[in-house]
């Protein structure tokens, strides 16, 4: 898990919220902002209501911090929540279509969800029965992402449109999967830098499902809050390891080729989309924490303090796989996780990992139910996730300290254009 995650400070799709007029028919915009841009103190908006909800005439408008003011865009070439920086809070939820619901009901649901996602990501309330949970908050980098599972296509009569990339993942010997918490017709990923904003979005999405779909499973996650460290740095996981050093970066020339379906790819409705593999990976922390720091570093292949490879240098220094110590032993062990997951050790296979940590309480025997909500993105899972996981399955030193407990694979179409909803090309094509 250590070498392909996402740096917490990178937020390429997120922009400060600006004061703007709402769409016709929605009345006065609720997106006016008097905000600041971090330590610079730069005013981003004009005096008026705080983002999200209008202030009463007698209320004084207080500036939002940059954390609350940051806004990700709903409309775009790709859906939000893929290349955006890690958020502090996350919810993953899968739905199954209700008995009797088909293509028509699914289209209506995705239309509702898209309207709700656009409004909430802009810091506006949902269109009806808003719970007011996020009344005082700004957009807080909220992203809402939608995907389709393998079973969705059979239930909607769209089997001919199902991509071959969505074929079920192979079984791995280390899997201990709970089928009730795996797969699903529809998948929604929610992330935000404020817990109430994230929960508000989750509740709105659930209510919008109405009679068309029911929740199959739901998981909650978190990451370090932006600004919690003295300077931007790669995130840590619950094992205390720097997690994300070698994640693909949008600045790399082959990034889009590895992560997104081409504009002229097949099927056409997946143009600019991606495939998400979702795994609930429990960390056996009691066993892990019994190891010395040196033993933990040998398992991962990197220093725990700063993420640098055991072969030397800094976090970003290339790993020397051939370097040996005075006794002739490899400095980076042959079964070290960071060695096995390297793209150059897997035929170039790469995936964009964008996970959340989770902690779901403590078992009766005192063992924490905690770990990683693993989410990785790629243009083709058979060229991204599968070859790497097969190799990990055969001899990763980390495997004895983790357990894969649920799994899902979802086709996530490209972003919706203005006036469209996510998945419209599939459901109306």
CSV table of N, CA and C in Angstrom, one decimal, residues 329-422:
chain,number,residue,atom,x,y,z
A,329,UNK,N,23.6,-8.7,1.5
A,329,UNK,CA,22.1,-8.8,1.5
A,329,UNK,C,21.5,-7.6,0.8
A,330,UNK,N,20.4,-7.8,0.1
A,330,UNK,CA,19.7,-6.6,-0.5
A,330,UNK,C,19.3,-5.7,0.6
A,331,UNK,N,19.5,-4.4,0.4
A,331,UNK,CA,19.1,-3.4,1.3
A,331,UNK,C,17.6,-3.3,1.3
A,332,UNK,N,17.0,-3.3,0.1
A,332,UNK,CA,15.5,-3.4,0.0
A,332,UNK,C,15.2,-4.9,-0.2
A,333,UNK,N,14.6,-5.5,0.8
A,333,UNK,CA,14.3,-7.0,0.8
A,333,UNK,C,13.5,-7.4,-0.5
A,334,UNK,N,13.8,-8.6,-0.9
A,334,UNK,CA,13.2,-9.1,-2.2
A,334,UNK,C,11.6,-9.1,-2.1
A,335,UNK,N,11.1,-9.2,-0.9
A,335,UNK,CA,9.6,-9.3,-0.7
A,335,UNK,C,9.0,-8.0,-0.1
A,336,UNK,N,9.8,-6.9,-0.1
A,336,UNK,CA,9.3,-5.7,0.4
A,336,UNK,C,8.2,-5.1,-0.5
A,337,UNK,N,7.2,-4.6,0.2
A,337,UNK,CA,6.0,-4.1,-0.5
A,337,UNK,C,6.3,-3.1,-1.6
A,338,UNK,N,7.2,-2.1,-1.2
A,338,UNK,CA,7.5,-1.1,-2.2
A,338,UNK,C,8.2,-1.6,-3.4
A,339,UNK,N,9.0,-2.7,-3.3
A,339,UNK,CA,9.7,-3.3,-4.4
A,339,UNK,C,8.7,-4.0,-5.3
A,340,UNK,N,7.8,-4.7,-4.7
A,340,UNK,CA,6.8,-5.5,-5.5
A,340,UNK,C,5.8,-4.7,-6.3
A,341,UNK,N,5.4,-3.5,-5.7
A,341,UNK,CA,4.4,-2.7,-6.3
A,341,UNK,C,4.9,-1.7,-7.4
A,342,UNK,N,6.2,-1.7,-7.6
A,342,UNK,CA,6.8,-0.7,-8.5
A,342,UNK,C,6.3,-1.0,-9.9
A,343,UNK,N,5.9,0.0,-10.7
A,343,UNK,CA,5.4,-0.3,-12.1
A,343,UNK,C,6.5,-1.0,-12.9
A,344,UNK,N,7.8,-0.6,-12.7
A,344,UNK,CA,8.8,-1.2,-13.5
A,344,UNK,C,9.1,-2.7,-13.2
A,345,UNK,N,8.4,-3.2,-12.1
A,345,UNK,CA,8.5,-4.6,-11.7
A,345,UNK,C,7.2,-5.3,-12.1
A,346,UNK,N,6.3,-4.6,-12.8
A,346,UNK,CA,5.0,-5.2,-13.1
A,346,UNK,C,4.6,-4.8,-14.5
A,347,UNK,N,5.6,-4.8,-15.4
A,347,UNK,CA,5.3,-4.5,-16.8
A,347,UNK,C,4.7,-3.1,-17.1
A,348,UNK,N,5.0,-2.2,-16.2
A,348,UNK,CA,4.5,-0.8,-16.4
A,348,UNK,C,3.1,-0.6,-15.8
A,349,UNK,N,2.5,-1.6,-15.2
A,349,UNK,CA,1.2,-1.5,-14.6
A,349,UNK,C,1.2,-0.4,-13.5
A,350,UNK,N,0.2,0.5,-13.6
A,350,UNK,CA,0.1,1.6,-12.7
A,350,UNK,C,-1.4,1.9,-12.5
A,351,UNK,N,-1.6,2.4,-11.3
A,351,UNK,CA,-3.0,2.9,-10.9
A,351,UNK,C,-2.9,4.1,-10.0
A,352,UNK,N,-3.9,4.9,-10.0
A,352,UNK,CA,-3.9,6.1,-9.2
A,352,UNK,C,-4.7,5.7,-7.9
A,353,UNK,N,-4.0,5.6,-6.8
A,353,UNK,CA,-4.7,5.2,-5.5
A,353,UNK,C,-5.1,6.5,-4.8
A,354,UNK,N,-6.3,6.5,-4.3
A,354,UNK,CA,-6.9,7.6,-3.6
A,354,UNK,C,-7.7,7.1,-2.4
A,355,UNK,N,-7.1,6.6,-1.4
A,355,UNK,CA,-7.8,5.9,-0.3
A,355,UNK,C,-8.3,6.8,0.8
A,356,UNK,N,-9.0,6.1,1.7
A,356,UNK,CA,-9.4,6.7,3.0
A,356,UNK,C,-9.0,5.6,4.0
A,357,UNK,N,-8.6,6.1,5.2
A,357,UNK,CA,-8.4,5.1,6.3
A,357,UNK,C,-9.8,4.9,7.0
A,358,UNK,N,-9.9,3.8,7.7
A,358,UNK,CA,-11.2,3.6,8.4
A,358,UNK,C,-10.9,3.1,9.8
A,359,UNK,N,-11.8,3.3,10.7
A,359,UNK,CA,-11.8,2.7,12.1
A,359,UNK,C,-13.3,2.5,12.5
A,360,UNK,N,-13.7,1.3,12.5
A,360,UNK,CA,-15.1,0.9,12.8
A,360,UNK,C,-15.3,0.3,14.2
A,361,UNK,N,-14.5,0.8,15.1
A,361,UNK,CA,-14.7,0.3,16.5
A,361,UNK,C,-13.6,-0.7,16.9
A,362,UNK,N,-13.8,-1.3,18.1
A,362,UNK,CA,-12.9,-2.3,18.7
A,362,UNK,C,-13.7,-3.6,18.9
A,363,UNK,N,-13.2,-4.7,18.4
A,363,UNK,CA,-13.8,-6.0,18.6
A,363,UNK,C,-13.9,-6.4,20.1
A,364,UNK,N,-14.8,-7.3,20.5
A,364,UNK,CA,-14.9,-7.8,21.9
A,364,UNK,C,-13.5,-8.2,22.5
A,365,UNK,N,-12.6,-8.7,21.6
A,365,UNK,CA,-11.3,-9.2,22.1
A,365,UNK,C,-10.3,-8.1,22.1
A,366,UNK,N,-10.7,-6.8,21.9
A,366,UNK,CA,-9.8,-5.7,22.0
A,366,UNK,C,-9.1,-5.4,20.8
A,367,UNK,N,-9.4,-6.0,19.6
A,367,UNK,CA,-8.7,-5.8,18.4
A,367,UNK,C,-9.4,-4.7,17.6
A,368,UNK,N,-8.7,-3.6,17.1
A,368,UNK,CA,-9.3,-2.6,16.4
A,368,UNK,C,-9.7,-3.0,15.0
A,369,UNK,N,-10.9,-2.7,14.6
A,369,UNK,CA,-11.4,-3.0,13.3
A,369,UNK,C,-11.1,-1.7,12.4
A,370,UNK,N,-9.9,-1.7,11.9
A,370,UNK,CA,-9.3,-0.5,11.3
A,370,UNK,C,-8.5,-0.9,10.1
A,371,UNK,N,-8.3,0.0,9.2
A,371,UNK,CA,-7.4,-0.2,8.0
A,371,UNK,C,-7.6,0.8,6.9
A,372,UNK,N,-7.7,0.3,5.7
A,372,UNK,CA,-7.7,1.2,4.5
A,372,UNK,C,-8.9,0.9,3.6
A,373,UNK,N,-9.6,1.9,3.3
A,373,UNK,CA,-10.6,1.8,2.2
A,373,UNK,C,-9.8,2.2,0.9
A,374,UNK,N,-9.4,1.1,0.3
A,374,UNK,CA,-8.5,1.2,-0.9
A,374,UNK,C,-9.3,1.5,-2.1
A,375,UNK,N,-9.0,2.6,-2.8
A,375,UNK,CA,-9.7,3.0,-4.0
A,375,UNK,C,-8.6,3.3,-5.1
A,376,UNK,N,-8.6,2.6,-6.2
A,376,UNK,CA,-7.6,2.9,-7.2
A,376,UNK,C,-8.3,3.0,-8.5
A,377,UNK,N,-7.7,3.9,-9.4
A,377,UNK,CA,-8.3,4.3,-10.6
A,377,UNK,C,-7.4,3.9,-11.8
A,378,UNK,N,-7.9,3.4,-12.9
A,378,UNK,CA,-7.1,3.0,-14.0
A,378,UNK,C,-8.0,2.9,-15.3
A,379,UNK,N,-7.4,3.0,-16.4
A,379,UNK,CA,-8.1,2.9,-17.7
A,379,UNK,C,-8.6,1.5,-17.9
A,380,UNK,N,-7.9,0.5,-17.3
A,380,UNK,CA,-8.2,-0.9,-17.5
A,380,UNK,C,-7.7,-1.7,-16.3
A,381,UNK,N,-8.6,-2.3,-15.5
A,381,UNK,CA,-8.2,-3.0,-14.3
A,381,UNK,C,-7.3,-4.2,-14.6
A,382,UNK,N,-7.4,-4.8,-15.8
A,382,UNK,CA,-6.6,-5.9,-16.1
A,382,UNK,C,-5.2,-5.5,-16.4
A,383,UNK,N,-4.9,-4.2,-16.7
A,383,UNK,CA,-3.6,-3.7,-16.9
A,383,UNK,C,-3.1,-2.9,-15.7
A,384,UNK,N,-4.0,-2.6,-14.7
A,384,UNK,CA,-3.6,-1.8,-13.6
A,384,UNK,C,-3.6,-2.6,-12.3
A,385,UNK,N,-4.8,-2.8,-11.7
A,385,UNK,CA,-4.9,-3.4,-10.4
A,385,UNK,C,-4.5,-4.9,-10.4
A,386,UNK,N,-5.0,-5.7,-11.4
A,386,UNK,CA,-4.9,-7.1,-11.4
A,386,UNK,C,-3.5,-7.6,-11.4
A,387,UNK,N,-2.6,-7.2,-12.3
A,387,UNK,CA,-1.2,-7.8,-12.3
A,387,UNK,C,-0.5,-7.4,-11.0
A,388,UNK,N,-0.7,-6.2,-10.5
A,388,UNK,CA,0.0,-5.9,-9.2
A,388,UNK,C,-0.5,-6.7,-8.1
A,389,UNK,N,-1.8,-6.9,-8.0
A,389,UNK,CA,-2.4,-7.7,-6.9
A,389,UNK,C,-2.0,-9.2,-7.0
A,390,UNK,N,-1.9,-9.7,-8.2
A,390,UNK,CA,-1.5,-11.1,-8.4
A,390,UNK,C,0.0,-11.3,-7.8
A,391,UNK,N,0.8,-10.3,-8.1
A,391,UNK,CA,2.2,-10.4,-7.7
A,391,UNK,C,2.3,-10.2,-6.1
A,392,UNK,N,1.5,-9.3,-5.6
A,392,UNK,CA,1.4,-9.2,-4.1
A,392,UNK,C,0.9,-10.5,-3.5
A,393,UNK,N,0.0,-11.1,-4.1
A,393,UNK,CA,-0.6,-12.3,-3.6
A,393,UNK,C,0.4,-13.4,-3.5
A,394,UNK,N,1.4,-13.4,-4.3
A,394,UNK,CA,2.4,-14.5,-4.3
A,394,UNK,C,3.5,-14.3,-3.3
A,395,UNK,N,3.7,-13.1,-2.8
A,395,UNK,CA,4.9,-13.1,-1.9
A,395,UNK,C,5.2,-11.7,-1.3
A,396,UNK,N,4.1,-10.9,-1.0
A,396,UNK,CA,4.3,-9.6,-0.4
A,396,UNK,C,4.5,-9.8,1.1
A,397,UNK,N,5.6,-9.2,1.7
A,397,UNK,CA,5.8,-9.3,3.1
A,397,UNK,C,4.7,-8.6,3.9
A,398,UNK,N,4.0,-7.7,3.3
A,398,UNK,CA,2.9,-7.0,4.0
A,398,UNK,C,1.7,-7.9,4.2
A,399,UNK,N,1.5,-8.9,3.4
A,399,UNK,CA,0.3,-9.7,3.3
A,399,UNK,C,-0.1,-10.3,4.6
A,400,UNK,N,0.8,-10.7,5.5
A,400,UNK,CA,0.5,-11.3,6.8
A,400,UNK,C,0.0,-10.3,7.8
A,401,UNK,N,0.0,-9.0,7.4
A,401,UNK,CA,-0.4,-8.0,8.4
A,401,UNK,C,-1.7,-7.2,7.9
A,402,UNK,N,-2.3,-7.7,6.8
A,402,UNK,CA,-3.5,-7.1,6.2
A,402,UNK,C,-4.5,-8.2,5.8
A,403,UNK,N,-5.8,-7.9,5.6
A,403,UNK,CA,-6.8,-8.8,5.2
A,403,UNK,C,-7.8,-8.1,4.3
A,404,UNK,N,-7.9,-8.5,3.1
A,404,UNK,CA,-8.9,-8.0,2.1
A,404,UNK,C,-10.3,-8.5,2.5
A,405,UNK,N,-11.2,-7.7,2.9
A,405,UNK,CA,-12.5,-8.1,3.5
A,405,UNK,C,-13.7,-7.8,2.6
A,406,UNK,N,-13.6,-6.9,1.6
A,406,UNK,CA,-14.7,-6.7,0.7
A,406,UNK,C,-14.1,-6.1,-0.6
A,407,UNK,N,-14.8,-6.2,-1.7
A,407,UNK,CA,-14.3,-5.8,-3.0
A,407,UNK,C,-15.4,-5.4,-3.9
A,408,UNK,N,-15.0,-4.4,-4.8
A,408,UNK,CA,-16.0,-4.0,-5.8
A,408,UNK,C,-15.2,-3.4,-7.0
A,409,UNK,N,-15.8,-3.5,-8.2
A,409,UNK,CA,-15.3,-2.9,-9.4
A,409,UNK,C,-16.4,-2.1,-10.1
A,410,UNK,N,-16.1,-0.9,-10.4
A,410,UNK,CA,-17.2,0.0,-11.0
A,410,UNK,C,-16.6,0.8,-12.2
A,411,UNK,N,-17.5,0.9,-13.2
A,411,UNK,CA,-17.3,1.7,-14.3
A,411,UNK,C,-17.7,3.1,-14.0
A,412,UNK,N,-16.8,4.1,-14.0
A,412,UNK,CA,-17.1,5.5,-13.7
A,412,UNK,C,-17.0,6.3,-15.0
A,413,UNK,N,-18.2,6.7,-15.5
A,413,UNK,CA,-18.1,7.4,-16.8
A,413,UNK,C,-17.5,8.8,-16.7
A,414,UNK,N,-17.2,9.4,-17.8
A,414,UNK,CA,-16.6,10.7,-17.8
A,414,UNK,C,-17.6,11.8,-17.2
A,415,UNK,N,-17.1,13.0,-17.0
A,415,UNK,CA,-17.8,14.0,-16.3
A,415,UNK,C,-19.0,14.4,-17.2
A,416,UNK,N,-20.0,15.0,-16.5
A,416,UNK,CA,-21.2,15.5,-17.2
A,416,UNK,C,-21.0,16.9,-17.7
A,417,UNK,N,-21.4,17.2,-18.9
A,417,UNK,CA,-21.3,18.6,-19.4
A,417,UNK,C,-22.5,19.4,-18.9
A,418,UNK,N,-22.4,20.7,-19.0
A,418,UNK,CA,-23.5,21.5,-18.5
A,418,UNK,C,-24.8,21.1,-19.1
A,419,UNK,N,-25.8,20.9,-18.3
A,419,UNK,CA,-27.1,20.5,-18.8
A,419,UNK,C,-27.3,19.0,-18.9
A,420,UNK,N,-26.3,18.2,-18.6
A,420,UNK,CA,-26.3,16.8,-18.7
A,420,UNK,C,-26.2,16.2,-17.3
A,421,UNK,N,-26.5,14.9,-17.2
A,421,UNK,CA,-26.3,14.2,-15.9
A,421,UNK,C,-25.3,13.0,-16.1
A,422,UNK,N,-24.7,12.6,-15.1
A,422,UNK,CA,-23.7,11.5,-15.2
A,422,UNK,C,-24.4,10.2,-15.7
